[in-house]
Coordinates of C-alpha atoms in Angstrom, one line a residue:
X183 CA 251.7 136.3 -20.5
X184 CA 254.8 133.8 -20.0
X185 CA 257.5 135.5 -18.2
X186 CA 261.3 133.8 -19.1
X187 CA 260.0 130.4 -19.4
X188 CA 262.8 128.2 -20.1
X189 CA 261.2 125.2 -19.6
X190 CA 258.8 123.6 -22.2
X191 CA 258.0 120.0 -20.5
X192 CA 258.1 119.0 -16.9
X193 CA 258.6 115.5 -15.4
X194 CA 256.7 113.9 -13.1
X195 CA 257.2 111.4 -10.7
X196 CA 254.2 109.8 -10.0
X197 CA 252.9 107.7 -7.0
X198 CA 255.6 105.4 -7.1
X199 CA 258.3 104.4 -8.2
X200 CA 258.1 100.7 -7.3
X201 CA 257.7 98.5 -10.1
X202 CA 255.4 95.8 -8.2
X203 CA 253.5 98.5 -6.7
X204 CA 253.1 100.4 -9.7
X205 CA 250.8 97.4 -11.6
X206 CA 248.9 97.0 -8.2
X207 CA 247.9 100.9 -8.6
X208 CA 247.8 100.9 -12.0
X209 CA 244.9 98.6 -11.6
X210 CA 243.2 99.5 -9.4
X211 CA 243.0 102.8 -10.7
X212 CA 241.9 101.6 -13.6
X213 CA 238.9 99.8 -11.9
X214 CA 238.1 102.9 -10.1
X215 CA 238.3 105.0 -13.6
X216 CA 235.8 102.4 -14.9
X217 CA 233.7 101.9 -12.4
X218 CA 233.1 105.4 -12.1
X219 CA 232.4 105.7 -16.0
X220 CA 229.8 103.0 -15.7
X221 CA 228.1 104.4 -12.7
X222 CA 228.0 108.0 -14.5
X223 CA 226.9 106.4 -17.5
X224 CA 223.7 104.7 -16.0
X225 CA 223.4 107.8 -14.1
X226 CA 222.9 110.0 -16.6
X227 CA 221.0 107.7 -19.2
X228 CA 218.7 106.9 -16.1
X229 CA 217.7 110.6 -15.9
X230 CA 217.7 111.1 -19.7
X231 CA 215.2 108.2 -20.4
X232 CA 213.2 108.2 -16.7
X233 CA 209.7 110.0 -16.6
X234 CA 210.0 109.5 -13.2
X235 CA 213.2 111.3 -12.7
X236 CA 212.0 114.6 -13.7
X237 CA 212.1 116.8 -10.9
X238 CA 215.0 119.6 -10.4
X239 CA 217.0 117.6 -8.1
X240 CA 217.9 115.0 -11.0
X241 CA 218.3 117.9 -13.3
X242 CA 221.0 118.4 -11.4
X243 CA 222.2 115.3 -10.2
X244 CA 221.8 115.0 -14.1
X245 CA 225.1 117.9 -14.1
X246 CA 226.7 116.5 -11.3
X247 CA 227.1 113.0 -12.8
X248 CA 228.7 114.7 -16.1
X249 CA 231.0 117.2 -14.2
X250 CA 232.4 113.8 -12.4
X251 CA 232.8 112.3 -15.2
X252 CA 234.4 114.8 -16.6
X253 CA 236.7 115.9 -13.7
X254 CA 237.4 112.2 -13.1
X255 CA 238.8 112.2 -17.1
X256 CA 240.5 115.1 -16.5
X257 CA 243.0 113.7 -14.9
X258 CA 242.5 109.6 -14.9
X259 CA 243.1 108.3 -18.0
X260 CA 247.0 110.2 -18.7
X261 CA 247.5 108.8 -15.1
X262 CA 246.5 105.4 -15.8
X263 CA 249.1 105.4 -18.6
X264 CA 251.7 107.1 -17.0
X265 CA 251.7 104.6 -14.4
X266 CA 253.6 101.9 -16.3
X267 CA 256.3 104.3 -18.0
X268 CA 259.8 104.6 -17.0
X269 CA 259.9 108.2 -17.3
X270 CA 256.5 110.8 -16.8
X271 CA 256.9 114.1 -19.2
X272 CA 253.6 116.4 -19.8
X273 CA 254.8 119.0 -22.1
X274 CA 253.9 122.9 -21.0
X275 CA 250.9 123.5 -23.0
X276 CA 249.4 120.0 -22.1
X277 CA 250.1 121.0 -18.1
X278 CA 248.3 124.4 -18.8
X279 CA 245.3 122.0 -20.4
X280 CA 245.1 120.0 -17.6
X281 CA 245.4 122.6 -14.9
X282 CA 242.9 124.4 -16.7
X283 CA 240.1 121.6 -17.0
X284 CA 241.0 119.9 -13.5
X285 CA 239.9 123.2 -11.8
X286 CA 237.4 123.7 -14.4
X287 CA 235.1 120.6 -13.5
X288 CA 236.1 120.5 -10.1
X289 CA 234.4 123.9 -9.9
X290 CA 232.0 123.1 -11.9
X291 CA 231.4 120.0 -9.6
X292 CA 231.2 122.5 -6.1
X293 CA 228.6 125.0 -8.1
X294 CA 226.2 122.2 -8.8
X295 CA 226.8 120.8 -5.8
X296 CA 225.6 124.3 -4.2
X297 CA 222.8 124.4 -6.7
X298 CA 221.0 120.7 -5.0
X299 CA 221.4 122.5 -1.5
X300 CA 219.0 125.1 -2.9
X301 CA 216.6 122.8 -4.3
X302 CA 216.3 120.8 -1.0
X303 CA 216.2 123.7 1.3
X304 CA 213.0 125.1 -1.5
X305 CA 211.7 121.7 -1.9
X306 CA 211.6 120.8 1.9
X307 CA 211.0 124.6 3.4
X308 CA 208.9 125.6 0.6
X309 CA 206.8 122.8 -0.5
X310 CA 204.0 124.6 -2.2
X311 CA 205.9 127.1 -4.4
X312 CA 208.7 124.7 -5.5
X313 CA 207.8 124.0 -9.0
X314 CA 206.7 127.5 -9.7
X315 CA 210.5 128.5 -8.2
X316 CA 212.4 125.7 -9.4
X317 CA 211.0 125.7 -13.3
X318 CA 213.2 124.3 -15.8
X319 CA 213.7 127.5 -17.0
X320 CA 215.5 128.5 -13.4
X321 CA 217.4 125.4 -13.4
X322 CA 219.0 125.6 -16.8
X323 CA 219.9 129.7 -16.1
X324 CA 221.7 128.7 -12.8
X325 CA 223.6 125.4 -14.4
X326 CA 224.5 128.0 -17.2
X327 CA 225.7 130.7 -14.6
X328 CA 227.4 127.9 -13.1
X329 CA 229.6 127.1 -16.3
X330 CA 230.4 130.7 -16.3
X331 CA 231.1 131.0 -13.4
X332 CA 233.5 127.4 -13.5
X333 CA 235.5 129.0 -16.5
X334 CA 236.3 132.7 -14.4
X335 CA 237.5 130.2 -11.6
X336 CA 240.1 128.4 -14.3
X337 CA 240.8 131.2 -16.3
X338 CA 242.4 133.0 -12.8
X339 CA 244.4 129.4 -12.6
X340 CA 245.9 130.1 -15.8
X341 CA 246.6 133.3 -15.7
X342 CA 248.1 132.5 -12.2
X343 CA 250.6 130.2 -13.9
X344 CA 251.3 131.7 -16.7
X345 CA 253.0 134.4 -14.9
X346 CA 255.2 132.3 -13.3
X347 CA 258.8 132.1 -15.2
X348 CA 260.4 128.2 -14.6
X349 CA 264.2 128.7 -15.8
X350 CA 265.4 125.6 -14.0
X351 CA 264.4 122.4 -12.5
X352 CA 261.0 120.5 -14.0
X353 CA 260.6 117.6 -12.1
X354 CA 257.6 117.7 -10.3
X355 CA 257.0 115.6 -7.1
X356 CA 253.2 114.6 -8.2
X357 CA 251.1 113.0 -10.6
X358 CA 249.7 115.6 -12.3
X359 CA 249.6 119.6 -13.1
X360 CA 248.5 122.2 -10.6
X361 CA 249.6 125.1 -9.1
X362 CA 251.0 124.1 -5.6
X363 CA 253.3 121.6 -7.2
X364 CA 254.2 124.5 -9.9
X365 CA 254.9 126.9 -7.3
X366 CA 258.0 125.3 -5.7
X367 CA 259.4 124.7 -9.3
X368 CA 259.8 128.8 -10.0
X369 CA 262.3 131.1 -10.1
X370 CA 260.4 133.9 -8.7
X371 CA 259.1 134.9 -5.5
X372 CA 256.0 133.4 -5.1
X373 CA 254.4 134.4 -1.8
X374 CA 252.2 137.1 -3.6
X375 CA 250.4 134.1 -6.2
X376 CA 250.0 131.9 -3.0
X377 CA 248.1 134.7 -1.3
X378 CA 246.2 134.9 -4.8
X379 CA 245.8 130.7 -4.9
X380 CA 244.6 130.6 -1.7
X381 CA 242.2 133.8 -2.4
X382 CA 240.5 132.1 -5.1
X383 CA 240.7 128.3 -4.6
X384 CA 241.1 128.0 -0.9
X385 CA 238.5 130.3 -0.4
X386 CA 235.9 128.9 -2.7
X387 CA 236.3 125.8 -1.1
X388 CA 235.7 127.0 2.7
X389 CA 232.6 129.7 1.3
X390 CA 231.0 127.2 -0.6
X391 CA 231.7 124.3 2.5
X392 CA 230.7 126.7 5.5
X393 CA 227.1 127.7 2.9
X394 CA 226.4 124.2 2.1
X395 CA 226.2 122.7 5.8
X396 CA 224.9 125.7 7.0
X397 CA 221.8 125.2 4.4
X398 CA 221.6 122.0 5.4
X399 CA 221.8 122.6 9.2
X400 CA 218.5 124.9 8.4
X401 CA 217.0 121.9 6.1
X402 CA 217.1 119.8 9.0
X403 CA 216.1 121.7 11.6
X404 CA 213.2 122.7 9.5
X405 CA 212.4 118.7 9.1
X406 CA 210.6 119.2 12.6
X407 CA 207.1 120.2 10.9
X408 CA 206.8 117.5 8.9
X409 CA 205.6 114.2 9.0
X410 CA 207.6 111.0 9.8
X411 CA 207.6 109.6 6.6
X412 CA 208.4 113.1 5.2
X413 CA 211.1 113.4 7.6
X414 CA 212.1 110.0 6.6
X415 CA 212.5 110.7 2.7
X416 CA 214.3 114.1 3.2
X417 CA 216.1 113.3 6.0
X418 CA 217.9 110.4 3.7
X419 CA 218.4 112.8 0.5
X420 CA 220.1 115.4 3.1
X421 CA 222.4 112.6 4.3
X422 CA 223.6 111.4 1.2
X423 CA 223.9 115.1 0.2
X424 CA 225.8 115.7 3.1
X425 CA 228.4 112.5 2.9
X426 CA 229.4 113.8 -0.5
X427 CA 229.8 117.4 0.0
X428 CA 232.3 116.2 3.2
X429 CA 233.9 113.4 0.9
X430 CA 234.6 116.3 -1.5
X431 CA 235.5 119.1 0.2
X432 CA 237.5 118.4 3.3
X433 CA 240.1 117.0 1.1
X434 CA 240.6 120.3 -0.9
X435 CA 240.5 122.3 1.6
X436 CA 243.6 120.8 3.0
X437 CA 245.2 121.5 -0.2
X438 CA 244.3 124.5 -1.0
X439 CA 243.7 126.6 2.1
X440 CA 247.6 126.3 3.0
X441 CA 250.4 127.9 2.4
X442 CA 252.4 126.4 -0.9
X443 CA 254.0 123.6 1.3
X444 CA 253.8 119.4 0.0
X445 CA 253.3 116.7 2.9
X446 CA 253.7 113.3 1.7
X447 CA 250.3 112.6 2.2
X448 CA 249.4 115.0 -0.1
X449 CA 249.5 113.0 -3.1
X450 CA 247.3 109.9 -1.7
X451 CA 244.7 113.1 -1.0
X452 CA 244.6 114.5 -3.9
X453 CA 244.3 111.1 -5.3
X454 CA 241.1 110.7 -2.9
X455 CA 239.2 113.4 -4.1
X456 CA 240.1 113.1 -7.9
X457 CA 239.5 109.5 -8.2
X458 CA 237.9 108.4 -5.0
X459 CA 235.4 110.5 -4.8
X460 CA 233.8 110.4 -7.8
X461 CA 233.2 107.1 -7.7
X462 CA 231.8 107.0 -3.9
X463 CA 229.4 109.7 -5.5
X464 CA 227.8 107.3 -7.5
X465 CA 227.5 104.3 -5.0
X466 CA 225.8 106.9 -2.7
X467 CA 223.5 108.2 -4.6
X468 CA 222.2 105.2 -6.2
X469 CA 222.3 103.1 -3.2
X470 CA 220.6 105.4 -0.7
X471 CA 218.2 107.0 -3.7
X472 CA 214.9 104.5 -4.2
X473 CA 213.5 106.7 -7.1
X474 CA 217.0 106.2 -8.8
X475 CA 217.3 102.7 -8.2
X476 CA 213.6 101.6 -9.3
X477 CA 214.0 104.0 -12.5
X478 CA 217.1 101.8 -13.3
X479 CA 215.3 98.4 -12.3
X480 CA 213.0 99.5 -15.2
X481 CA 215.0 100.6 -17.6
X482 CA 216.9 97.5 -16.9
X483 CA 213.6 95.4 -17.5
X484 CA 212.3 96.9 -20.2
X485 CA 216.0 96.5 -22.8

């Protein structure tokens, strides 16, 4: 329920608020915005059309490219254009919106994430029962779980912010919507929704960080009883697992497992993991992935 909320738009001040500069990110940005469209795009039209690529793993990676994609347009394309006005105003309902589907697929993007740990450690520590396990059937109930589970997480971050009553100042020192930079900006006490922030998103982030590299630390060790070339495959797939779960999460854990205080830094970190990372994701996994990048040769051939 909104409590006394005298304020129905908030400004926000960006990245900078250098003119020269501003072009310089606002292009880049955009090239990153693209690139990581396109590299979704093939992604997931590589999977869709690829016999080859039918296994669970790019079910998943499948999910994962389309959660990027759509955390990545979350917040990219109002940022992009807010780059090159004067002044930056996201009404209160359009804040809630983005709040709401920035944690949403950023959630979304952890779960999955969780999900491909599974289906290595079963693919790599249970070779012979990994299809019967890992059906298509299993797959689609834990993406759906997954989605569930994604809105519960967002729903909490609206409900979070919708309690909070703003009755005077609305600029906000960022570049988009979310509940630390919302925090500083009410006239409340707010010690008691930190301690719930950090509850639910800091401690997502560190449970789901600790499980995944823990899972991986048992993939690998179990790696020891299997042949060098097996080793070689897996080992590779781990890796590039590995280098985006760290790309990912370390950044969010140092905003979200803190107490509601900015550091000037944290704008070029959130900018990291929100536009950065998604398009690292791609590079990695098509670059280090042979199966991936012969299915696309084809495809490529064949139109």
């Amino acid at each position: 329920m909104l409590l006394n909320n005298n304020v129905t738009e908030f400004i926000l001040l960006g990245l900078t608020q250098n003119p020269v500069k501003k072009k310089i990110v606002f292009v880049i940005f955009l090239l990153s915005y693209l690139g990581t469209l396109l590299g979704n795009s093939l992604i997931i039209i590589t999977i869709k059309t690829s016999q080859a690529l039918g296994s669970p793993m790019y079910f998943f990676l499948f999910y994962l490219s389309l959660s990027d994609t759509c955390f990545c347009t979350a917040i990219a394309p109002r940022m992009i254009v807010n780059i090159l006005q004067k002044t930056i105003t996201i009404s209160f309902s359009e804040c809630i919106i983005q709040i709401f589907s920035f944690h949403f697929f950023g959630c979304m993007e952890i779960l999955i994430l969780m999900l491909m740990a599974v289906d290595r450690y079963v693919a790599i520590c249970k070779p012979l029962h990994y299809m019967s396990i890992m059906n298509r059937r299993v797959c689609s109930v834990l993406v759906a779980l997954a989605w569930v589970a994604s809105c519960v997480h967002s729903s909490v971050q609206i409900f979070l912010t919708l309690r909070l009553p703003f009755c005077g100042p609305n600029v906000i020192d960022h570049y988009l919507c979310d509940l630390h930079p919302l925090l500083k900006l009410a006239c409340t006490d707010t010690y008691v929704t930190n301690l719930l922030l950090v509850s639910n998103s800091g401690a997502l982030c560190i449970m789901s960080f600790v499980m995944l590299i823990f899972s991986y630390v048992i993939i690998l060790h179990s790696l020891r009883n299997h042949s060098a070339e097996g080793r070689k495959k897996a080992l590779s797939t781990c890796i590039s697992h590995i280098i985006v779960v760290i790309l990912f999460f370390v950044p969010c854990m140092f905003i979200y497992t803190r107490p509601a205080t900015t550091f000037p830094m944290d704008k070029m970190i959130t900018v990291f993991y929100t536009i950065g990372t998604p398009l690292l994701n791609r590079l990695i996994y098509t670059l280090r992935n042979a199966e991936v990048k012969n299915a696309m040769r084809k495809i490529w051939k064949k139109n």
